[in-house]
mmCIF file of C-alpha atoms in Angstrom:
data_model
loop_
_atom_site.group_PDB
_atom_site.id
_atom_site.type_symbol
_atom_site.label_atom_id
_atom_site.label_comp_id
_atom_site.label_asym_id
_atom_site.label_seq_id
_atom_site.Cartn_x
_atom_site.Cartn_y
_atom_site.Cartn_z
ATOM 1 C CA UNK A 1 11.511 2.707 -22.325
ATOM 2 C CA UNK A 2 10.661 6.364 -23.830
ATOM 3 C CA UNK A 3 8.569 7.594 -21.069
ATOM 4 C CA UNK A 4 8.202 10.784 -22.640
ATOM 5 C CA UNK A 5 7.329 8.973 -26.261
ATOM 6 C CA UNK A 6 4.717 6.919 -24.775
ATOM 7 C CA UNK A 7 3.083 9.431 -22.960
ATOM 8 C CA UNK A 8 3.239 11.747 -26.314
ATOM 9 C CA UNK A 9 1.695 8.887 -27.974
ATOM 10 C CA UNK A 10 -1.245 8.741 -25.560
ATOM 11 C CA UNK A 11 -1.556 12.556 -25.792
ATOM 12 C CA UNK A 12 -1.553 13.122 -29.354
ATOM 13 C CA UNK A 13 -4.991 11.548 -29.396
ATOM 14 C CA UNK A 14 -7.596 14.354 -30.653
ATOM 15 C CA UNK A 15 -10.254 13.844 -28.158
ATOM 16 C CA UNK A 16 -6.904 14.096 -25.241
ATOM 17 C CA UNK A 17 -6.033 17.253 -26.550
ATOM 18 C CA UNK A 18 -9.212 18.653 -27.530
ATOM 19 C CA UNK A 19 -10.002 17.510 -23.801
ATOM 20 C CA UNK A 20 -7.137 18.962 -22.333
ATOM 21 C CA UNK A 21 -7.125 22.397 -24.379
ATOM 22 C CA UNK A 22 -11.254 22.702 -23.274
ATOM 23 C CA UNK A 23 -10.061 22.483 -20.058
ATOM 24 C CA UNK A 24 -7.646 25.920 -19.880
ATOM 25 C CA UNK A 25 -9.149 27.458 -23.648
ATOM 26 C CA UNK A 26 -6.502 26.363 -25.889
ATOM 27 C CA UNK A 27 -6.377 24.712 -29.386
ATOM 28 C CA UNK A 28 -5.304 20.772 -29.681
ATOM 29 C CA UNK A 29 -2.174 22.437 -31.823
ATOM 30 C CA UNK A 30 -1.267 24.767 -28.569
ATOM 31 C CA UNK A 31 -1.731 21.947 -26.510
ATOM 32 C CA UNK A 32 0.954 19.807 -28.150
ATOM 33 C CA UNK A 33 3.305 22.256 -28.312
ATOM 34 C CA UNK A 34 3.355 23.115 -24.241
ATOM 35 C CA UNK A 35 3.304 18.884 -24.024
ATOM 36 C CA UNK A 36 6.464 18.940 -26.683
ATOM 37 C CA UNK A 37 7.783 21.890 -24.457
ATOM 38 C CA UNK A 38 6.847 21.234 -21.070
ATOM 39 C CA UNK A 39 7.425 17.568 -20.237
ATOM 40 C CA UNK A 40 11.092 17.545 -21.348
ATOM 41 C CA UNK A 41 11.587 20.735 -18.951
ATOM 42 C CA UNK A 42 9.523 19.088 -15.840
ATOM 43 C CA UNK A 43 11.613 15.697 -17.050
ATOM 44 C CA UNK A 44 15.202 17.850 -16.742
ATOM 45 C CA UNK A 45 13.648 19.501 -13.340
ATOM 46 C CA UNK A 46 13.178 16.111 -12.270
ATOM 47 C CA UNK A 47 16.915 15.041 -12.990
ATOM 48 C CA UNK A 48 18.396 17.602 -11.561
ATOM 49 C CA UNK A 49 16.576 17.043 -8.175
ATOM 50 C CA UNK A 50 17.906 13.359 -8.628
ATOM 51 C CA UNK A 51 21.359 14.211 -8.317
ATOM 52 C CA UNK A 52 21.541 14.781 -4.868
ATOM 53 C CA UNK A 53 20.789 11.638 -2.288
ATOM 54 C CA UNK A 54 18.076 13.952 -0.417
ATOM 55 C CA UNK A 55 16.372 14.905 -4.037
ATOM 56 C CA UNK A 56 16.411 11.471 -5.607
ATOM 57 C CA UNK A 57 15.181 10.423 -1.991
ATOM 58 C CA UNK A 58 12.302 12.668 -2.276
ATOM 59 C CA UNK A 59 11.500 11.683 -5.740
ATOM 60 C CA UNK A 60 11.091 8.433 -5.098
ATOM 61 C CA UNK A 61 8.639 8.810 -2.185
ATOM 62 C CA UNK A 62 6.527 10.922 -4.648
ATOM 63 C CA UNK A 63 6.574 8.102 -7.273
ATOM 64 C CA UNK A 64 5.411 5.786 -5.167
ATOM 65 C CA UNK A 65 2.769 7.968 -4.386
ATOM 66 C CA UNK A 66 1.758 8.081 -8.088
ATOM 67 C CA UNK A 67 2.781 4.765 -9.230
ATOM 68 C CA UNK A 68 -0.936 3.674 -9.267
ATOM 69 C CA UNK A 69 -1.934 6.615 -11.599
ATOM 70 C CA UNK A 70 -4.296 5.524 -14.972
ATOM 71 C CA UNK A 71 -1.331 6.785 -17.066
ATOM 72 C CA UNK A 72 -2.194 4.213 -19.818
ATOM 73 C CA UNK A 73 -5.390 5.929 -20.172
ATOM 74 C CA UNK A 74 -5.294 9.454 -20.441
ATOM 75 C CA UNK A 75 -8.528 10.273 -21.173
ATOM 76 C CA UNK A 76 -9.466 8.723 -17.121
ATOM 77 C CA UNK A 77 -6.560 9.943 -16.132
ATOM 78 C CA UNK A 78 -7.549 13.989 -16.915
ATOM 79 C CA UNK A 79 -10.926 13.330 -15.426
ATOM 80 C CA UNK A 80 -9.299 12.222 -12.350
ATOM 81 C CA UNK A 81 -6.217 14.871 -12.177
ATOM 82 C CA UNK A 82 -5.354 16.741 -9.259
ATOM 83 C CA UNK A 83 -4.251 19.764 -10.489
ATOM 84 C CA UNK A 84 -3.074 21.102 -6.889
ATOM 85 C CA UNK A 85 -1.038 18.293 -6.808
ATOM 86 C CA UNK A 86 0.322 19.167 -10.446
ATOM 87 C CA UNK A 87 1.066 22.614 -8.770
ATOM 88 C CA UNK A 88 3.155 21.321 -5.324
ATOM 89 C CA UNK A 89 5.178 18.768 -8.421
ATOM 90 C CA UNK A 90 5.935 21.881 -10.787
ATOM 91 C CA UNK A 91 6.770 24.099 -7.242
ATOM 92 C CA UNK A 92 8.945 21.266 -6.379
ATOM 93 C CA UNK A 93 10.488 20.518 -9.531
ATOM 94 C CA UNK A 94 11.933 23.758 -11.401
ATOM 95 C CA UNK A 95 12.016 25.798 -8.031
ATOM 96 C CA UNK A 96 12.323 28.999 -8.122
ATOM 97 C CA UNK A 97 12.507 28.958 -12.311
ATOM 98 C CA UNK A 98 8.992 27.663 -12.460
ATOM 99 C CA UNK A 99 7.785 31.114 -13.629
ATOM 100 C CA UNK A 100 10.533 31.833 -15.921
ATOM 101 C CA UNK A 101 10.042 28.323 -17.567
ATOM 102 C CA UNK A 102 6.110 28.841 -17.796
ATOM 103 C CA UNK A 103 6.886 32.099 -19.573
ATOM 104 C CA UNK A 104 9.252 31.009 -21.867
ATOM 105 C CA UNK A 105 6.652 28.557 -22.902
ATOM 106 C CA UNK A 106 3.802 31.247 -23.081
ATOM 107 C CA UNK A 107 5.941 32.746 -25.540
ATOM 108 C CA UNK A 108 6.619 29.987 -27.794
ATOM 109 C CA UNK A 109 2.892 28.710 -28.129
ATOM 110 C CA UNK A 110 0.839 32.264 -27.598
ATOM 111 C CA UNK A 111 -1.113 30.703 -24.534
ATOM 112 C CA UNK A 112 -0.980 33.219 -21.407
ATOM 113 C CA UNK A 113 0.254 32.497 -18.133
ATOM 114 C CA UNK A 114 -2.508 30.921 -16.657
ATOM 115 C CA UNK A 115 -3.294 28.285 -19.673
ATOM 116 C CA UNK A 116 0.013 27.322 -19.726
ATOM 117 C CA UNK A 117 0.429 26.867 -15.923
ATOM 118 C CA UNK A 118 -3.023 24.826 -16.368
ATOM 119 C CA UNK A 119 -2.145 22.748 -18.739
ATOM 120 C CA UNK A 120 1.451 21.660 -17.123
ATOM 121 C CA UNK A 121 -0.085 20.807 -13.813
ATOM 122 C CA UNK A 122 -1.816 18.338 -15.529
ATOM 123 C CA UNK A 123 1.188 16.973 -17.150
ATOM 124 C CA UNK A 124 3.293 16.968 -14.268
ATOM 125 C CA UNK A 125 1.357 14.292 -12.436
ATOM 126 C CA UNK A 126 0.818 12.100 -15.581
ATOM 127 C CA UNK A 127 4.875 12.238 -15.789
ATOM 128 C CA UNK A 128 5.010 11.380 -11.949
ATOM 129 C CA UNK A 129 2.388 8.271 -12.919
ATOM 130 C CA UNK A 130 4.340 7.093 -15.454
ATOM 131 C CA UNK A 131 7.887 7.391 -13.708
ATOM 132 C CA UNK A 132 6.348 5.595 -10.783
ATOM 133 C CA UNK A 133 4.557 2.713 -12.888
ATOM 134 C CA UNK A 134 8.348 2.359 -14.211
ATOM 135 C CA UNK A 135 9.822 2.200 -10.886
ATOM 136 C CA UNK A 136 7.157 0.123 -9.513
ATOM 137 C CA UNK A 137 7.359 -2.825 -12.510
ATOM 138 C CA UNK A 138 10.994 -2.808 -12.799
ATOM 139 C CA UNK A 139 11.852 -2.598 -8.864
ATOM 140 C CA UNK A 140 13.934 0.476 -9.028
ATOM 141 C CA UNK A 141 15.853 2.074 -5.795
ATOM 142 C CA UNK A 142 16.740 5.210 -5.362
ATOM 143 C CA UNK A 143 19.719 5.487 -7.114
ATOM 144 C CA UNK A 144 18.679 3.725 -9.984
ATOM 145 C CA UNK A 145 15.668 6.308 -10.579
ATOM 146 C CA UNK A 146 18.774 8.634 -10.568
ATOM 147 C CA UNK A 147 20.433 6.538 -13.541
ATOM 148 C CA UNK A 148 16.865 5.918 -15.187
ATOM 149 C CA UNK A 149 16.328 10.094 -15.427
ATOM 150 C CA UNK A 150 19.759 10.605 -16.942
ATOM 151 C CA UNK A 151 19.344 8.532 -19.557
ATOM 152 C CA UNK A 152 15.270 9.173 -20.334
ATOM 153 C CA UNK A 153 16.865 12.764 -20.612
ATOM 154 C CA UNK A 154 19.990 11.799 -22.479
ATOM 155 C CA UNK A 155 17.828 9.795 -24.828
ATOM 156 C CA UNK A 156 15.271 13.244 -25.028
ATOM 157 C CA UNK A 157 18.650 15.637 -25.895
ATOM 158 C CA UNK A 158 19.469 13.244 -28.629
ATOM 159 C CA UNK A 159 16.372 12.963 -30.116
ATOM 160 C CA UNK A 160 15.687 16.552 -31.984
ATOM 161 C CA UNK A 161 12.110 16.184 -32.203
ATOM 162 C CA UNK A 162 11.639 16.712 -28.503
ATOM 163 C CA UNK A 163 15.161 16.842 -26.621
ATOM 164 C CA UNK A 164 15.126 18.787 -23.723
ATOM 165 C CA UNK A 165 18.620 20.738 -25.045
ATOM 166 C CA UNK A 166 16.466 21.333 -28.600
ATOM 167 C CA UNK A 167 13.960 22.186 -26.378
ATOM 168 C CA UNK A 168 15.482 24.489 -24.655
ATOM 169 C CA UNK A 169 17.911 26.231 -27.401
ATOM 170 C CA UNK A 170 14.292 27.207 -29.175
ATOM 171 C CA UNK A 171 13.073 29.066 -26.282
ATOM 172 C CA UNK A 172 16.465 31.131 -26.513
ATOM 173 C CA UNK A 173 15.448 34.120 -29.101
ATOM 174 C CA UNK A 174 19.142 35.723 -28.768
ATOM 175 C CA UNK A 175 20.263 32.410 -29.208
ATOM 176 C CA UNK A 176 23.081 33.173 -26.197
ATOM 177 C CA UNK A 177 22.703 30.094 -24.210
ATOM 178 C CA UNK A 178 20.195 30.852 -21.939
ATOM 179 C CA UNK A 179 17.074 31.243 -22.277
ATOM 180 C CA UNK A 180 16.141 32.469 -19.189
ATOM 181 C CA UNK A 181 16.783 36.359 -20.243
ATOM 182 C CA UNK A 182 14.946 36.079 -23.061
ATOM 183 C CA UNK A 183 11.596 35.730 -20.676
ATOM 184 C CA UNK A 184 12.206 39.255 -19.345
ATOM 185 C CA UNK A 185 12.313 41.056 -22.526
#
């Protein structure tokens, strides 16, 4: 299953992201472009965590926290975000690049800091939802939420449309492999 596709898919709707963008003061178009940014990074946070026993531990306590979440129906589901929660997942996930990640993405969609960190802690949890829903229906332990995050991001890096690696190589302007300097310039 393409988590990430089928939550794009609910997303793209024009009332969602007219909804969402009212929400920080962004366009629908700057909306989808921290979604076709930002869920592949909070995806690849998400696998890194998995790959030790203590990380893929913790992740799977949170989604079975979230594994309940109205992810089939976004519209409900933004009503009903916590985006506190959002915050403690994106604090958890990228660590201590959170901020360098969030301004990467200001850069690439002209949002400012705040929008953008808006918007993504109401993704996060809606990423949680749908992870958990997964692991929920299909019985998954902890290590195969490990193997089920490897290859959702394996399948995102080979799809150039929204692979975290694509991703990730567009937010480097000097184009030197890391796009982490290019925030601070």
């Amino acid at each position: 299953m393409d988590i990430i596709g089928m939550i794009k898919d609910n997303l793209l709707k024009p009332e969602v992201l007219d909804k969402l963008g009212q929400t920080v003061g962004a366009s629908p178009e700057q909306v989808r472009k921290v979604t076709d940014i930002g869920l592949p990074a909070i995806l690849g946070g998400m696998t890194d965590n998995s790959q030790t026993q203590a990380g893929a531990e913790s992740l799977a306590r949170a989604l079975e926290q979230h594994q309940d979440a109205p992810v089939d129906d976004t519209e409900t589901f933004f009503d009903q975000v916590d985006q506190e929660d959002g915050g403690k997942i994106l604090n958890h996930v990228l660590g201590s690049e959170q901020l360098r990640v969030e301004s990467a993405i200001t850069k690439k969609t002209g949002l400012d800091l705040q929008q953008v960190t808006g918007l993504l802690t109401q993704l996060a949890p809606l990423l949680l939802g749908a992870l958990g829903r997964q692991k929920k229906e299909e019985n998954l332990d902890v290590n195969d939420i490990t193997g089920l995050l490897t290859r959702l991001t394996d399948q995102n890096d080979q799809n150039p449309a929204c692979g975290l690696s694509s991703l990730l190589s567009k937010l480097d302007a000097d184009q030197d492999g890391n796009f982490m300097d290019d925030v601070n310039t």
